[in-house]
């Protein structure tokens, strides 16, 4: 059974940094496709970053590109999201996802394409 356990997050002022972690059990990040999504109050959940564990390719939405970095530690079997230059509009609950349903769907930022999700962690950025 695949389980994703998130940690990190919290409150920070605008311009600050945070790192989110997602520890994976029951699967390996080295061969999988993993993503980070977020959901702000009153908005739909949106995909923000994806990584192909096999070759390290990444994909980001434009609003976080250059500020956020998705990465993985194969030895720790853990996914990360390093968030720099945070803005108030980054305030949301953040979720890691894994287990792309189809080989061709790796790196796509659509929620329905992934089977497993973390419990979520709150990130709050104040102005």
Coordinates of N, CA, C and O in Angstrom, one line a residue:
X1 N 0.8 -1.2 0.0 CA 0.0 0.0 0.0 C 0.9 1.2 0.0 O 1.8 1.4 0.8
X2 N 0.6 2.1 -0.9 CA 1.4 3.4 -1.0 C 0.9 4.4 -0.1 O -0.3 4.6 0.0
X3 N 1.8 5.0 0.7 CA 1.4 6.0 1.6 C 2.4 7.2 1.5 O 3.6 7.0 1.3
X4 N 1.8 8.4 1.5 CA 2.6 9.6 1.4 C 2.4 10.4 2.7 O 1.2 10.7 3.1
X5 N 3.5 10.8 3.4 CA 3.4 11.5 4.6 C 4.1 12.8 4.5 O 5.3 12.9 4.3
X6 N 3.3 13.9 4.6 CA 3.9 15.2 4.4 C 4.3 15.9 5.7 O 3.8 15.6 6.8
X7 N 5.3 16.8 5.5 CA 5.8 17.6 6.7 C 6.3 18.9 6.1 O 6.5 19.1 4.9
X8 N 6.5 19.8 7.0 CA 6.9 21.2 6.6 C 5.7 22.1 6.5 O 4.7 21.8 7.1
X9 N 5.9 23.2 5.9 CA 4.8 24.2 5.8 C 4.9 25.1 7.0 O 5.8 25.1 7.8
X10 N 3.9 26.0 7.1 CA 3.8 26.9 8.2 C 3.5 28.3 7.7 O 3.0 28.5 6.6
X11 N 3.9 29.3 8.5 CA 3.6 30.7 8.2 C 4.9 31.4 8.0 O 5.9 31.2 8.7
X12 N 4.9 32.3 7.0 CA 6.1 33.1 6.6 C 5.7 34.4 6.0 O 4.6 34.5 5.5
X13 N 6.6 35.4 6.1 CA 6.3 36.7 5.5 C 6.6 36.6 4.0 O 7.4 35.8 3.6
X14 N 6.0 37.6 3.3 CA 6.3 37.7 1.9 C 7.7 37.8 1.6 O 8.5 38.6 2.3
X15 N 8.2 37.0 0.6 CA 9.6 37.0 0.3 C 10.4 35.9 1.0 O 11.6 35.7 0.6
X16 N 9.8 35.3 1.9 CA 10.4 34.2 2.7 C 10.5 32.9 1.9 O 10.0 32.8 0.8
X17 N 11.0 31.9 2.6 CA 11.1 30.5 2.0 C 10.6 29.5 2.9 O 10.7 29.6 4.2
X18 N 10.1 28.4 2.3 CA 9.7 27.2 3.1 C 10.1 26.0 2.2 O 10.1 26.0 1.0
X19 N 10.2 24.8 2.9 CA 10.4 23.6 2.2 C 9.4 22.6 2.7 O 9.3 22.3 3.9
X20 N 8.7 21.9 1.8 CA 7.8 20.9 2.1 C 8.4 19.5 1.7 O 9.2 19.4 0.8
X21 N 8.1 18.5 2.5 CA 8.6 17.2 2.3 C 7.4 16.2 2.2 O 6.4 16.4 2.8
X22 N 7.7 15.1 1.5 CA 6.7 14.1 1.3 C 7.4 12.7 1.3 O 8.0 12.4 0.3
X23 N 7.3 12.0 2.4 CA 8.0 10.7 2.5 C 7.1 9.7 2.0 O 5.9 9.6 2.3
X24 N 7.7 8.8 1.1 CA 6.9 7.8 0.4 C 7.2 6.4 1.0 O 8.3 6.1 1.2
X25 N 6.2 5.6 1.2 CA 6.3 4.2 1.6 C 5.4 3.4 0.7 O 4.4 3.8 0.2
X26 N 5.9 2.2 0.4 CA 5.1 1.3 -0.5 C 5.4 1.5 -2.0 O 4.9 0.8 -2.8
X27 N 6.3 2.4 -2.3 CA 6.7 2.7 -3.6 C 8.1 3.4 -3.6 O 8.6 3.7 -2.5
X28 N 8.6 3.6 -4.8 CA 9.9 4.3 -4.8 C 9.9 5.5 -5.7 O 9.3 5.5 -6.8
X29 N 10.4 6.6 -5.2 CA 10.4 7.8 -6.0 C 11.3 7.7 -7.2 O 11.1 8.5 -8.2
X30 N 12.3 6.8 -7.1 CA 13.3 6.7 -8.2 C 12.6 6.4 -9.5 O 13.1 6.7 -10.6
X31 N 11.5 5.6 -9.5 CA 10.9 5.2 -10.7 C 9.5 5.7 -11.0 O 8.9 5.4 -12.0
X32 N 9.1 6.6 -10.1 CA 7.7 7.1 -10.2 C 7.6 8.5 -10.7 O 8.6 9.2 -10.9
X33 N 6.4 8.9 -10.9 CA 6.1 10.3 -11.3 C 5.3 10.9 -10.1 O 4.4 10.3 -9.5
X34 N 5.8 12.1 -9.6 CA 5.2 12.7 -8.5 C 4.9 14.1 -8.7 O 5.5 14.8 -9.6
X35 N 4.0 14.7 -7.9 CA 3.5 16.0 -8.2 C 3.2 16.7 -6.9 O 3.1 16.1 -5.8
X36 N 3.2 18.1 -7.0 CA 2.7 18.9 -5.9 C 1.5 19.7 -6.4 O 1.5 20.3 -7.5
X37 N 0.4 19.7 -5.7 CA -0.8 20.5 -5.9 C -1.0 21.4 -4.8 O -0.5 21.2 -3.7
X38 N -1.9 22.4 -5.0 CA -2.3 23.3 -3.9 C -3.7 23.7 -4.1 O -4.2 23.7 -5.2
X39 N -4.3 24.0 -3.0 CA -5.7 24.5 -3.0 C -5.9 25.7 -2.0 O -5.7 25.5 -0.8
X40 N -6.2 26.8 -2.6 CA -6.4 28.0 -1.8 C -7.9 28.0 -1.4 O -8.7 27.4 -2.1
X41 N -8.2 28.8 -0.4 CA -9.6 28.8 0.0 C -10.5 29.3 -1.1 O -10.3 30.3 -1.7
X42 N -11.6 28.6 -1.3 CA -12.6 29.0 -2.3 C -12.2 28.7 -3.8 O -12.9 29.1 -4.7
X43 N -11.0 28.1 -3.9 CA -10.5 27.8 -5.3 C -10.4 26.3 -5.5 O -10.3 25.5 -4.6
X44 N -10.3 25.9 -6.8 CA -10.0 24.5 -7.1 C -8.6 24.1 -6.9 O -7.7 25.0 -6.9
X45 N -8.4 22.9 -6.6 CA -7.0 22.4 -6.5 C -6.3 22.5 -7.8 O -6.8 22.1 -8.8
X46 N -5.0 23.0 -7.8 CA -4.3 23.2 -9.0 C -2.9 22.5 -8.9 O -2.3 22.5 -7.8
X47 N -2.5 21.9 -10.0 CA -1.2 21.3 -10.0 C -0.1 22.4 -10.2 O -0.3 23.2 -11.1
X48 N 1.0 22.3 -9.5 CA 2.0 23.4 -9.6 C 3.4 22.8 -10.0 O 4.1 23.6 -10.6
X49 N 3.7 21.6 -9.7 CA 5.0 21.1 -10.1 C 4.9 19.5 -10.2 O 4.2 18.9 -9.5
X50 N 5.7 19.0 -11.1 CA 5.8 17.6 -11.3 C 7.2 17.1 -11.6 O 8.0 17.9 -12.1
X51 N 7.5 15.9 -11.3 CA 8.9 15.4 -11.6 C 8.8 13.9 -12.0 O 8.0 13.2 -11.5
X52 N 9.5 13.6 -13.0 CA 9.7 12.2 -13.4 C 10.9 11.6 -12.7 O 12.0 12.0 -12.9
X53 N 10.6 10.7 -11.8 CA 11.7 10.2 -10.9 C 12.7 9.4 -11.7 O 13.9 9.3 -11.2
X54 N 12.4 8.9 -12.9 CA 13.4 8.1 -13.6 C 14.4 9.0 -14.3 O 15.6 8.6 -14.2
X55 N 14.1 10.1 -14.9 CA 15.1 10.9 -15.6 C 15.2 12.3 -15.0 O 16.0 13.1 -15.6
X56 N 14.4 12.7 -14.0 CA 14.5 14.0 -13.4 C 13.9 15.1 -14.1 O 14.0 16.3 -13.7
X57 N 13.2 14.9 -15.2 CA 12.5 16.0 -15.9 C 11.5 16.6 -15.0 O 10.8 15.9 -14.1
X58 N 11.3 17.9 -15.1 CA 10.3 18.6 -14.3 C 9.3 19.4 -15.1 O 9.6 19.7 -16.3
X59 N 8.2 19.8 -14.5 CA 7.3 20.7 -15.1 C 6.7 21.6 -14.0 O 6.4 21.1 -12.9
X60 N 6.5 22.9 -14.4 CA 6.0 23.8 -13.4 C 4.9 24.7 -14.1 O 5.0 24.9 -15.3
X61 N 3.9 25.1 -13.3 CA 3.1 26.2 -13.8 C 3.8 27.5 -13.8 O 4.8 27.7 -13.0
X62 N 3.4 28.4 -14.6 CA 4.1 29.6 -14.8 C 4.2 30.5 -13.6 O 5.2 31.2 -13.4
X63 N 3.2 30.4 -12.7 CA 3.2 31.3 -11.6 C 4.2 30.9 -10.5 O 4.5 31.7 -9.6
X64 N 4.8 29.7 -10.6 CA 5.8 29.3 -9.6 C 7.1 29.1 -10.2 O 8.1 28.9 -9.5
X65 N 7.2 29.1 -11.5 CA 8.5 28.8 -12.2 C 9.5 29.8 -11.8 O 9.2 31.0 -11.8
X66 N 10.7 29.3 -11.5 CA 11.8 30.2 -11.1 C 11.8 30.5 -9.6 O 12.8 31.0 -9.1
X67 N 10.7 30.2 -8.9 CA 10.6 30.4 -7.4 C 10.6 29.1 -6.7 O 11.1 29.0 -5.6
X68 N 9.9 28.1 -7.2 CA 9.7 26.8 -6.6 C 10.6 25.8 -7.3 O 10.8 25.8 -8.5
X69 N 11.1 24.8 -6.5 CA 11.9 23.7 -7.1 C 11.4 22.4 -6.5 O 11.4 22.2 -5.3
X70 N 11.0 21.5 -7.4 CA 10.6 20.1 -7.0 C 11.8 19.2 -7.2 O 12.6 19.3 -8.1
X71 N 12.0 18.4 -6.2 CA 13.2 17.5 -6.2 C 12.9 16.2 -5.4 O 11.9 16.1 -4.7
X72 N 13.8 15.3 -5.5 CA 13.6 14.0 -4.8 C 15.0 13.6 -4.2 O 16.0 13.9 -4.8
X73 N 14.9 12.8 -3.1 CA 16.1 12.2 -2.5 C 15.8 10.7 -2.6 O 15.0 10.2 -1.8
X74 N 16.5 10.0 -3.5 CA 16.2 8.6 -3.7 C 16.6 7.8 -2.4 O 15.9 6.8 -2.1
X75 N 17.7 8.2 -1.7 CA 18.1 7.4 -0.6 C 17.0 7.5 0.6 O 16.8 6.5 1.3
X76 N 16.4 8.6 0.7 CA 15.4 8.8 1.7 C 14.0 8.5 1.2 O 13.0 8.6 2.0
X77 N 13.9 8.3 -0.1 CA 12.6 8.0 -0.8 C 11.6 9.1 -0.4 O 10.4 8.9 0.0
X78 N 12.0 10.3 -0.6 CA 11.3 11.5 -0.2 C 11.2 12.6 -1.4 O 12.2 12.8 -2.1
X79 N 10.1 13.2 -1.5 CA 9.9 14.3 -2.5 C 9.9 15.6 -1.7 O 9.4 15.6 -0.6
X80 N 10.4 16.6 -2.4 CA 10.5 17.9 -1.8 C 9.9 19.0 -2.7 O 9.9 18.9 -3.9
X81 N 9.5 20.1 -2.0 CA 9.2 21.3 -2.8 C 9.8 22.5 -2.0 O 9.4 22.8 -0.9
X82 N 10.9 23.0 -2.6 CA 11.5 24.2 -2.1 C 10.8 25.4 -2.6 O 10.7 25.6 -3.8
X83 N 10.3 26.3 -1.8 CA 9.6 27.5 -2.2 C 10.3 28.7 -1.7 O 10.4 28.9 -0.5
X84 N 10.7 29.5 -2.7 CA 11.4 30.8 -2.4 C 10.6 31.9 -2.9 O 9.7 31.8 -3.7
X85 N 11.0 33.1 -2.4 CA 10.3 34.3 -2.8 C 8.8 34.2 -2.7 O 8.0 34.5 -3.7
X86 N 8.3 33.7 -1.6 CA 6.9 33.4 -1.4 C 6.1 34.7 -1.5 O 6.5 35.8 -1.0
X87 N 4.9 34.6 -2.0 CA 3.9 35.7 -2.1 C 2.6 35.4 -1.4 O 2.3 34.2 -1.2
X88 N 1.9 36.3 -1.0 CA 0.6 36.1 -0.3 C -0.3 35.2 -1.1 O -1.1 34.3 -0.6
X89 N -0.3 35.3 -2.4 CA -1.1 34.4 -3.3 C -0.7 33.0 -3.3 O -1.4 32.1 -3.9
X90 N 0.5 32.7 -2.7 CA 0.9 31.3 -2.6 C 0.2 30.6 -1.4 O 0.4 29.4 -1.2
X91 N -0.5 31.4 -0.6 CA -1.2 30.8 0.6 C -2.2 29.7 0.2 O -3.1 30.0 -0.7
X92 N -2.1 28.5 0.7 CA -2.9 27.4 0.3 C -2.6 26.2 1.1 O -1.5 26.2 1.8
X93 N -3.4 25.2 1.0 CA -3.0 23.8 1.5 C -2.3 23.1 0.3 O -2.8 23.2 -0.8
X94 N -1.2 22.5 0.6 CA -0.3 21.9 -0.4 C -0.4 20.4 -0.2 O -0.3 19.9 0.9
X95 N -0.5 19.7 -1.3 CA -0.6 18.2 -1.3 C 0.4 17.6 -2.3 O 0.6 18.1 -3.4
X96 N 1.1 16.5 -1.8 CA 1.9 15.8 -2.8 C 1.1 14.6 -3.3 O 0.2 14.1 -2.7
X97 N 1.4 14.2 -4.5 CA 0.7 13.1 -5.2 C 1.7 12.2 -5.9 O 2.8 12.6 -6.2
X98 N 1.3 11.0 -6.1 CA 2.1 10.0 -6.7 C 1.3 8.9 -7.4 O 0.1 8.9 -7.3
X99 N 2.0 8.1 -8.2 CA 1.3 7.0 -8.9 C 0.5 7.5 -10.1 O -0.7 7.5 -10.1
X100 N 1.2 7.9 -11.1 CA 0.6 8.3 -12.4 C -0.2 7.1 -12.9 O 0.3 6.0 -13.0
X101 N -1.4 7.4 -13.4 CA -2.3 6.3 -13.8 C -1.9 5.7 -15.2 O -2.1 4.6 -15.5
X102 N -1.2 6.5 -16.0 CA -0.8 6.1 -17.3 C 0.6 6.5 -17.6 O 1.0 7.6 -17.1
X103 N 1.3 5.8 -18.4 CA 2.7 6.1 -18.7 C 2.9 7.5 -19.3 O 3.8 8.2 -19.1
X104 N 1.9 7.8 -20.1 CA 2.0 9.1 -20.9 C 1.6 10.3 -20.0 O 1.7 11.4 -20.4
X105 N 1.0 10.0 -18.8 CA 0.5 11.2 -18.0 C 1.6 11.7 -17.0 O 1.3 12.7 -16.3
X106 N 2.8 11.1 -17.0 CA 3.8 11.6 -16.1 C 4.1 13.1 -16.5 O 4.3 13.4 -17.7
X107 N 4.2 13.9 -15.5 CA 4.5 15.4 -15.7 C 3.3 16.2 -16.0 O 3.4 17.4 -16.0
X108 N 2.2 15.6 -16.3 CA 1.0 16.4 -16.5 C 0.4 16.8 -15.1 O 0.3 16.0 -14.2
X109 N -0.1 18.0 -15.1 CA -0.6 18.6 -13.8 C -2.1 18.6 -13.7 O -2.8 19.6 -13.6
X110 N -2.7 17.3 -13.8 CA -4.1 17.1 -13.7 C -4.4 16.2 -12.5 O -3.8 15.1 -12.5
X111 N -5.2 16.6 -11.6 CA -5.4 15.8 -10.4 C -5.8 14.4 -10.6 O -5.4 13.4 -10.0
X112 N -6.7 14.2 -11.6 CA -7.3 12.9 -11.8 C -6.3 11.9 -12.4 O -6.7 10.7 -12.5
X113 N -5.1 12.3 -12.7 CA -4.1 11.4 -13.3 C -3.2 10.7 -12.3 O -2.4 9.9 -12.6
X114 N -3.5 10.9 -10.9 CA -2.6 10.4 -9.9 C -3.5 9.6 -8.9 O -4.6 10.0 -8.5
X115 N -2.9 8.5 -8.4 CA -3.7 7.6 -7.5 C -3.5 7.9 -6.0 O -4.5 7.6 -5.3
X116 N -2.4 8.4 -5.6 CA -2.1 8.5 -4.2 C -1.8 10.0 -3.8 O -1.2 10.7 -4.5
X117 N -2.3 10.3 -2.6 CA -2.1 11.7 -2.1 C -1.7 11.8 -0.7 O -2.1 10.9 0.2
X118 N -0.9 12.8 -0.3 CA -0.6 13.1 1.0 C -1.7 13.7 1.8 O -2.8 14.1 1.1
X119 N -1.5 14.0 3.1 CA -2.6 14.5 3.9 C -2.8 16.0 3.8 O -3.8 16.5 4.2
X120 N -1.8 16.7 3.2 CA -1.9 18.1 3.0 C -1.2 18.8 4.1 O -1.2 18.3 5.3
X121 N -0.7 20.0 3.8 CA 0.0 20.8 4.8 C -0.3 22.3 4.4 O -0.3 22.7 3.3
X122 N -0.5 23.1 5.4 CA -0.9 24.5 5.2 C 0.3 25.4 5.1 O 1.3 25.3 5.8
X123 N 0.3 26.3 4.1 CA 1.3 27.3 3.9 C 0.6 28.7 3.9 O -0.4 28.9 3.1
X124 N 1.0 29.5 4.8 CA 0.4 30.9 4.9 C 1.5 31.9 4.7 O 2.5 31.9 5.4
X125 N 1.3 32.8 3.7 CA 2.2 33.9 3.5 C 1.6 35.2 3.7 O 0.6 35.5 3.1
X126 N 2.2 36.0 4.7 CA 1.6 37.3 5.0 C 2.3 38.4 4.3 O 3.5 38.3 4.0
X127 N 1.6 39.4 4.0 CA 2.2 40.6 3.3 C 3.1 41.4 4.1 O 3.1 41.3 5.3

